Short mmCIF file of C-alpha atoms and ligand atoms in Angstrom, two decimals:
data_model
loop_
_atom_site.label_atom_id
_atom_site.label_comp_id
_atom_site.label_asym_id
_atom_site.label_seq_id
_atom_site.Cartn_x
_atom_site.Cartn_y
_atom_site.Cartn_z
CA UNK A 1229 0.00 0.00 0.00
CA UNK A 1230 1.52 3.33 -0.97
CA UNK A 1231 1.18 6.20 1.45
CA UNK A 1232 0.10 9.75 1.20
CA UNK A 1233 2.10 12.37 2.99
CA UNK A 1234 -0.01 14.67 5.10
CA UNK A 1235 0.77 18.31 4.37
CA UNK A 1236 0.19 21.09 6.84
CA UNK A 1237 -0.40 23.96 4.48
CA UNK A 1238 1.31 27.33 4.45
CA UNK A 1239 -0.75 28.47 1.47
CA UNK A 1240 -3.85 26.30 1.44
CA UNK A 1241 -5.29 27.31 -1.94
CA UNK A 1242 -1.96 26.94 -3.77
CA UNK A 1243 -1.39 23.53 -2.18
CA UNK A 1244 -4.96 22.44 -2.96
CA UNK A 1245 -4.47 23.50 -6.58
CA UNK A 1246 -1.26 21.54 -6.74
CA UNK A 1247 -2.94 18.44 -5.30
CA UNK A 1248 -5.82 18.72 -7.79
CA UNK A 1249 -3.37 18.84 -10.67
CA UNK A 1250 -4.86 18.80 -14.17
CA UNK A 1251 -8.28 17.52 -13.11
CA UNK A 1252 -11.13 19.41 -14.78
CA UNK A 1253 -13.79 20.93 -12.52
CA UNK A 1254 -16.62 18.80 -13.94
CA UNK A 1255 -14.74 15.64 -12.89
CA UNK A 1256 -14.21 16.86 -9.31
CA UNK A 1257 -16.67 15.87 -6.55
CA UNK A 1258 -16.34 17.72 -3.25
CA UNK A 1259 -17.93 15.87 -0.34
CA UNK A 1260 -19.20 18.08 2.49
CA UNK A 1261 -21.61 17.97 5.42
CA UNK A 1262 -24.04 20.72 6.42
CA UNK A 1263 -21.34 22.46 8.49
CA UNK A 1264 -18.39 22.25 6.14
CA UNK A 1265 -20.55 23.23 3.20
CA UNK A 1266 -21.44 26.42 5.01
CA UNK A 1267 -18.13 27.29 6.70
CA UNK A 1268 -15.29 25.56 4.81
CA UNK A 1269 -16.45 25.23 1.21
CA UNK A 1270 -16.45 29.03 0.62
CA UNK A 1271 -12.75 29.04 1.60
CA UNK A 1272 -11.82 26.02 -0.56
CA UNK A 1273 -13.88 27.43 -3.43
CA UNK A 1274 -11.33 30.25 -3.77
CA UNK A 1275 -9.42 27.70 -5.80
CA UNK A 1276 -10.19 28.47 -9.46
CA UNK A 1277 -9.84 24.75 -10.16
CA UNK A 1278 -13.04 24.15 -8.20
CA UNK A 1279 -15.14 26.64 -10.18
CA UNK A 1280 -18.07 24.59 -11.50
CA UNK A 1281 -17.16 21.37 -9.63
CA UNK A 1282 -19.79 19.04 -8.16
CA UNK A 1283 -20.65 19.42 -4.47
CA UNK A 1284 -22.17 16.54 -2.53
CA UNK A 1285 -23.64 17.31 0.90
CA UNK A 1286 -24.59 14.67 3.45
CA UNK A 1287 -26.05 15.25 6.94
CA UNK A 1288 -23.55 16.13 9.68
CA UNK A 1289 -22.60 13.74 12.50
CA UNK A 1290 -21.23 10.26 13.10
CA UNK A 1291 -24.76 8.83 13.24
CA UNK A 1292 -24.97 9.60 9.51
CA UNK A 1293 -21.74 7.75 8.68
CA UNK A 1294 -23.88 4.89 7.48
CA UNK A 1295 -24.87 2.87 4.46
CA UNK A 1296 -27.73 5.26 3.55
CA UNK A 1297 -25.30 8.17 3.20
CA UNK A 1298 -22.89 5.92 1.27
CA UNK A 1299 -25.70 5.00 -1.15
CA UNK A 1300 -26.50 8.71 -1.62
CA UNK A 1301 -22.87 9.40 -2.51
CA UNK A 1302 -22.55 6.45 -4.90
CA UNK A 1303 -25.84 7.44 -6.58
CA UNK A 1304 -24.65 11.00 -7.04
CA UNK A 1305 -21.34 9.83 -8.50
CA UNK A 1306 -23.07 7.41 -10.82
CA UNK A 1307 -25.70 9.86 -12.03
CA UNK A 1308 -23.15 12.62 -12.61
CA UNK A 1309 -20.69 10.74 -14.75
CA UNK A 1310 -17.94 10.01 -12.23
CA UNK A 1311 -15.38 7.45 -13.34
CA UNK A 1312 -12.07 6.04 -12.13
CA UNK A 1313 -10.26 9.12 -13.32
CA UNK A 1314 -12.53 11.49 -11.39
CA UNK A 1315 -11.40 13.06 -8.13
CA UNK A 1316 -13.22 13.17 -4.80
CA UNK A 1317 -12.22 15.85 -2.28
CA UNK A 1318 -13.38 15.04 1.24
CA UNK A 1319 -13.85 18.36 3.03
CA UNK A 1320 -14.61 17.71 6.68
CA UNK A 1321 -13.76 15.96 9.92
CA UNK A 1322 -13.27 12.25 10.51
CA UNK A 1323 -16.83 11.37 9.55
CA UNK A 1324 -16.45 12.90 6.07
CA UNK A 1325 -12.93 11.56 5.44
CA UNK A 1326 -13.97 8.05 6.57
CA UNK A 1327 -17.12 7.78 4.44
CA UNK A 1328 -15.63 9.77 1.56
CA UNK A 1329 -12.55 7.57 1.47
CA UNK A 1330 -14.73 4.47 1.58
CA UNK A 1331 -17.15 5.51 -1.17
CA UNK A 1332 -14.34 6.83 -3.40
CA UNK A 1333 -12.18 3.75 -3.05
CA UNK A 1334 -15.07 1.38 -3.81
CA UNK A 1335 -16.74 3.36 -6.63
CA UNK A 1336 -15.80 1.61 -9.88
CA UNK A 1337 -13.13 -0.15 -7.79
CA UNK A 1338 -11.52 3.10 -6.82
CA UNK A 1339 -11.20 6.74 -7.86
CA UNK A 1340 -8.63 9.34 -6.77
CA UNK A 1341 -9.35 11.02 -3.48
CA UNK A 1342 -7.89 13.81 -1.36
CA UNK A 1343 -8.68 14.49 2.31
CA UNK A 1344 -8.91 18.07 3.52
CA UNK A 1345 -9.33 17.77 7.27
CA UNK A 1346 -11.28 20.61 8.84
CA UNK A 1347 -11.03 19.48 12.49
CA UNK A 1348 -8.00 18.96 14.71
CA UNK A 1349 -9.22 15.49 15.70
CA UNK A 1350 -9.66 14.49 12.06
CA UNK A 1351 -6.27 15.94 11.13
CA UNK A 1352 -4.34 14.10 13.79
CA UNK A 1353 -6.18 10.81 13.39
CA UNK A 1354 -8.75 9.80 10.74
CA UNK A 1355 -7.46 11.71 7.70
CA UNK A 1356 -4.07 9.97 7.75
CA UNK A 1357 -3.37 6.26 7.60
CA UNK A 1358 -5.74 4.83 5.00
CA UNK A 1359 -8.50 3.51 7.25
CA UNK A 1360 -11.89 4.23 5.66
CA UNK A 1361 -15.35 3.02 6.56
CA UNK A 1362 -18.91 3.38 7.76
CA UNK A 1363 -20.84 2.27 10.84
CA UNK A 1364 -23.16 -0.70 10.39
CA UNK A 1365 -25.74 -2.40 12.62
CA UNK A 1366 -24.74 -0.30 15.62
CA UNK A 1367 -21.03 -1.10 15.24
CA UNK A 1368 -18.50 1.62 14.53
CA UNK A 1369 -16.47 1.29 11.32
CA UNK A 1370 -17.85 -2.21 10.79
CA UNK A 1371 -17.62 -1.96 6.98
CA UNK A 1372 -14.58 -0.41 5.32
CA UNK A 1373 -11.32 -0.83 3.48
CA UNK A 1374 -7.72 0.23 3.89
CA UNK A 1375 -7.23 2.75 1.07
CA UNK A 1376 -5.02 5.79 1.68
CA UNK A 1377 -5.87 9.20 0.30
CA UNK A 1378 -3.65 10.40 -2.50
CA UNK A 1379 -2.95 13.58 -0.52
CA UNK A 1380 -4.00 14.82 2.91
CA UNK A 1381 -4.11 18.59 3.39
CA UNK A 1382 -4.41 20.37 6.72
CA UNK A 1383 -5.34 24.04 6.80
CA UNK A 1384 -4.81 25.24 10.37
CA UNK A 1385 -7.06 28.26 9.73
CA UNK A 1386 -10.09 25.95 9.76
CA UNK A 1387 -9.30 25.10 13.40
CA UNK A 1388 -9.56 28.72 14.51
CA UNK A 1389 -13.35 28.42 14.43
CA UNK A 1390 -13.40 25.27 16.61
CA UNK A 1391 -14.52 25.65 20.23
CA UNK A 1392 -12.25 24.67 23.15
CA UNK A 1393 -13.91 21.29 23.56
CA UNK A 1394 -13.29 20.28 19.96
CA UNK A 1395 -9.69 21.48 20.15
CA UNK A 1396 -9.15 19.48 23.35
CA UNK A 1397 -10.74 16.46 21.73
CA UNK A 1398 -8.12 16.55 18.97
CA UNK A 1399 -5.33 17.30 21.43
CA UNK A 1400 -6.03 14.01 23.26
CA UNK A 1401 -4.94 12.02 20.21
CA UNK A 1402 -1.76 14.12 20.12
CA UNK A 1403 -1.12 13.21 23.77
CA UNK A 1404 -1.49 9.55 22.76
CA UNK A 1405 1.05 9.97 19.94
CA UNK A 1406 3.54 11.58 22.32
CA UNK A 1407 3.12 8.77 24.86
CA UNK A 1408 3.91 6.07 22.30
CA UNK A 1409 6.88 8.02 20.95
CA UNK A 1410 9.54 9.61 23.16
CA UNK A 1411 10.10 11.65 26.34
CA UNK A 1412 10.96 14.63 24.13
CA UNK A 1413 7.49 14.55 22.53
CA UNK A 1414 5.82 13.90 25.89
CA UNK A 1415 7.55 16.90 27.51
CA UNK A 1416 6.70 19.11 24.56
CA UNK A 1417 3.02 18.15 24.54
CA UNK A 1418 2.76 18.79 28.30
CA UNK A 1419 4.16 22.29 27.82
CA UNK A 1420 1.46 23.31 25.35
CA UNK A 1421 -0.88 25.91 26.83
CA UNK A 1422 -4.47 24.73 26.44
CA UNK A 1423 -5.79 27.84 28.19
CA UNK A 1424 -4.83 30.17 25.37
CA UNK A 1425 -4.14 28.34 22.15
CA UNK A 1426 -1.23 29.61 20.09
CA UNK A 1427 -1.97 28.33 16.58
CA UNK A 1428 1.64 28.64 15.39
CA UNK A 1429 2.83 26.39 18.22
CA UNK A 1430 -0.11 24.07 17.61
CA UNK A 1431 0.92 23.84 13.97
CA UNK A 1432 4.44 22.71 14.84
CA UNK A 1433 3.39 20.10 17.43
CA UNK A 1434 0.63 18.88 15.11
CA UNK A 1435 3.21 18.37 12.37
CA UNK A 1436 5.34 16.22 14.69
CA UNK A 1437 2.29 14.35 15.92
CA UNK A 1438 1.16 13.45 12.41
CA UNK A 1439 4.69 12.26 11.55
CA UNK A 1440 4.54 9.90 14.56
CA UNK A 1441 1.32 8.40 13.20
CA UNK A 1442 2.74 8.18 9.67
CA UNK A 1443 5.82 6.29 10.90
CA UNK A 1444 3.66 3.77 12.75
CA UNK A 1445 1.31 3.30 9.78
CA UNK A 1446 4.20 2.89 7.39
CA UNK A 1447 5.67 0.13 9.55
CA UNK A 1448 2.36 -1.74 9.71
CA UNK A 1449 -0.34 -0.39 7.36
CA UNK A 1450 -2.85 -3.21 7.98
CA UNK A 1451 -2.59 -3.25 11.79
CA UNK A 1452 -1.07 -6.71 12.11
CA UNK A 1453 1.22 -5.60 14.95
CA UNK A 1454 2.78 -2.22 15.82
CA UNK A 1455 -0.11 -0.11 14.45
CA UNK A 1456 -1.99 -1.44 17.49
CA UNK A 1457 0.08 1.17 19.41
CA UNK A 1458 -2.41 3.71 18.05
CA UNK A 1459 -5.13 1.93 20.03
CA UNK A 1460 -3.60 3.07 23.33
CA UNK A 1461 -6.39 4.49 25.48
CA UNK A 1462 -9.09 3.27 23.12
CA UNK A 1463 -10.17 0.04 24.84
CA UNK A 1464 -11.42 1.85 27.92
CA UNK A 1465 -12.04 4.96 25.80
CA UNK A 1466 -14.51 3.33 23.40
CA UNK A 1467 -16.43 1.83 26.33
CA UNK A 1468 -16.69 5.28 27.99
CA UNK A 1469 -17.72 6.84 24.67
CA UNK A 1470 -20.42 4.23 23.95
CA UNK A 1471 -21.67 4.46 27.53
CA UNK A 1472 -21.87 8.24 27.35
CA UNK A 1473 -24.16 8.02 24.30
CA UNK A 1474 -26.75 6.32 26.49
CA UNK A 1475 -26.78 9.28 28.87
CA UNK A 1476 -27.78 12.89 28.29
CA UNK A 1477 -24.07 13.85 28.26
CA UNK A 1478 -22.47 12.26 25.16
CA UNK A 1479 -18.68 12.59 25.30
CA UNK A 1480 -16.53 13.85 22.45
CA UNK A 1481 -14.22 11.11 21.16
CA UNK A 1482 -11.03 12.76 22.43
CA UNK A 1483 -12.44 13.20 25.95
CA UNK A 1484 -13.24 9.49 26.10
CA UNK A 1485 -9.74 8.73 24.77
CA UNK A 1486 -8.16 10.91 27.46
CA UNK A 1487 -10.07 9.10 30.23
CA UNK A 1488 -9.17 5.82 28.52
CA UNK A 1489 -5.49 6.78 28.41
CA UNK A 1490 -5.56 7.46 32.12
CA UNK A 1491 -7.08 4.03 32.89
CA UNK A 1492 -4.70 2.25 30.54
CA UNK A 1493 -1.62 3.95 31.93
CA UNK A 1494 -2.78 2.97 35.40
CA UNK A 1495 -3.08 -0.60 34.12
CA UNK A 1496 0.42 -0.19 32.64
CA UNK A 1497 1.66 0.95 36.05
CA UNK A 1498 0.10 -2.08 37.78
CA UNK A 1499 1.18 -4.67 35.22
CA UNK A 1500 4.33 -3.29 33.59
CA UNK A 1501 5.71 -0.88 36.16
CA UNK A 1502 5.02 2.21 34.03
CA UNK A 1503 6.51 5.19 35.98
CA UNK A 1504 4.07 6.56 38.54
CA UNK A 1505 5.38 10.09 38.10
CA UNK A 1506 4.33 10.14 34.43
CA UNK A 1507 0.97 8.59 35.30
CA UNK A 1508 0.37 11.42 37.76
CA UNK A 1509 1.31 14.05 35.17
CA UNK A 1510 -1.29 12.58 32.83
CA UNK A 1511 -3.80 12.50 35.67
CA UNK A 1512 -3.23 16.18 36.39
CA UNK A 1513 -3.65 17.12 32.71
CA UNK A 1514 -6.82 15.05 32.42
CA UNK A 1515 -8.49 16.39 35.57
CA UNK A 1516 -7.58 19.96 34.70
CA UNK A 1517 -8.76 20.03 31.10
CA UNK A 1518 -11.08 17.06 30.55
CA UNK A 1519 -12.85 16.76 33.90
CA UNK A 1520 -14.00 13.30 34.77
CA UNK A 1521 -16.41 10.70 33.50
CA UNK A 1522 -19.12 9.93 36.04
CA UNK A 1523 -20.12 6.34 36.68
CA UNK A 1524 -20.79 4.20 39.74
CA UNK A 1525 -19.70 0.71 40.75
CA UNK A 1526 -23.12 -0.51 39.58
CA UNK A 1527 -21.99 0.35 36.03
CA UNK A 1528 -18.77 -1.70 36.07
CA UNK A 1529 -20.35 -4.83 34.58
CA UNK A 1530 -21.94 -2.91 31.68
CA UNK A 1531 -18.72 -1.04 30.91
CA UNK A 1532 -16.81 -4.33 31.04
CA UNK A 1533 -19.36 -5.84 28.65
CA UNK A 1534 -18.80 -2.95 26.21
CA UNK A 1535 -15.05 -3.57 26.37
CA UNK A 1536 -15.49 -7.23 25.44
CA UNK A 1537 -17.30 -6.19 22.24
CA UNK A 1538 -14.46 -4.02 21.02
CA UNK A 1539 -13.37 -4.83 17.46
CA UNK A 1540 -9.72 -4.89 18.57
CA UNK A 1541 -10.21 -8.19 20.39
CA UNK A 1542 -8.97 -11.18 18.45
CA UNK A 1543 -10.73 -13.64 20.73
CA UNK A 1544 -12.89 -13.40 23.83
CA UNK A 1545 -10.04 -11.78 25.76
CA UNK A 1546 -9.88 -8.02 25.99
CA UNK A 1547 -6.91 -6.74 24.05
CA UNK A 1548 -4.89 -3.74 25.25
CA UNK A 1549 -1.89 -1.81 24.10
CA UNK A 1550 0.05 -0.80 27.21
CA UNK A 1551 3.34 1.00 27.94
CA UNK A 1552 6.28 -0.13 30.06
CA UNK A 1553 7.54 3.45 29.86
CA UNK A 1554 7.07 6.45 27.55
CA UNK A 1555 7.64 5.02 24.05
CA UNK A 1556 8.01 1.44 25.29
CA UNK A 1557 5.00 -0.12 23.62
CA UNK A 1558 3.61 -3.52 24.59
CA UNK A 1559 0.87 -4.72 22.22
CA UNK A 1560 -1.48 -7.70 22.72
CA UNK A 1561 -1.73 -7.34 26.49
CA UNK A 1562 -4.66 -8.74 28.41
CA UNK A 1563 -6.08 -8.04 31.87
CA UNK A 1564 -8.42 -9.86 34.22
CA UNK A 1565 -11.83 -8.52 35.10
CA UNK A 1566 -10.52 -7.78 38.62
CA UNK A 1567 -7.66 -5.72 37.19
CA UNK A 1568 -10.06 -3.78 34.97
CA UNK A 1569 -12.39 -3.11 37.91
CA UNK A 1570 -9.36 -1.91 39.91
CA UNK A 1571 -8.72 0.64 37.13
CA UNK A 1572 -12.34 1.82 37.40
CA UNK A 1573 -11.90 2.22 41.19
CA UNK A 1574 -8.69 4.19 40.78
CA UNK A 1575 -10.22 6.40 38.06
CA UNK A 1576 -13.27 7.19 40.19
CA UNK A 1577 -11.25 7.94 43.31
CA UNK A 1578 -9.89 10.98 41.43
N1 LIG B 1688 -7.06 5.49 14.50
C1 LIG B 1688 -6.03 4.56 14.66
C2 LIG B 1688 -5.41 4.12 13.39
O1 LIG B 1688 -5.49 4.80 12.40
O2 LIG B 1688 -4.86 3.05 13.36
#
């Protein structure tokens, strides 16, 4: 599988034009949702190469990353003369890049596609790495293919309109990348001031964060081994996220990941002697900027049940990626129910 290089743009329109190349406008299909059509398309449309292109708009939100929206996209492509040489431009967050990548790479067995990530979370995670897909029968990303975008473009200016919560949600995945990489990255991520975001500094740490992900993906594009490092925090995190959807306080993905990271580093401390000092630094960061996730000991069984359904499990055992130290990754770890409940206790004690 060949890989795209994610570009953090200095001159978004010029770099978009370059990525589009000689493609004619009538063979370009820009995929948007209600939000990106309103707020991001007018910026991208400054590219003369997009004058007269097709615009597809699907409803916003992960609940619409489904087969109905995929059918709408395929129908539009089919009825408007798209072919293998056409180009799809996915303009949006992770939902749009996931479904856009999936529909583009399956339409007529695959057309060119470019991701333009408009959220920090999407930029640091979904847009890069070639995972595409849709949710199906209540399961996230149940149907999909590995098919990397030809180019991934990040325009930091899009992030300036995101609220603090959405910026923090993206930042959590950057914390994860630092933890699986080196002390240097970990120290640098901890120094970043979340109270007053400096977008120039964000740009430079985002660049390094994306390179960490690219290196991991390049080593193991189909997640047979080391790419599982990117699942750090996500076993507990997905359970918290799914649980939160049943309450009146649904959590943003990155918040659930941050709480998941905290539980999984505690598990790493218990099982692999991960340094307590670093665990406490993560705990401080989490409590300060992400608050806590409320649940009681009566919920432990249900949360545990959600963890056993995670797609990352090869068998009935719950699969974790843990750390023996910053950057010392241990994939394919398991834990007993008692150990998992101990993590819940520790997390709730604050
Ligand atoms: N989101 C994790 C990965 O791309 O593998």
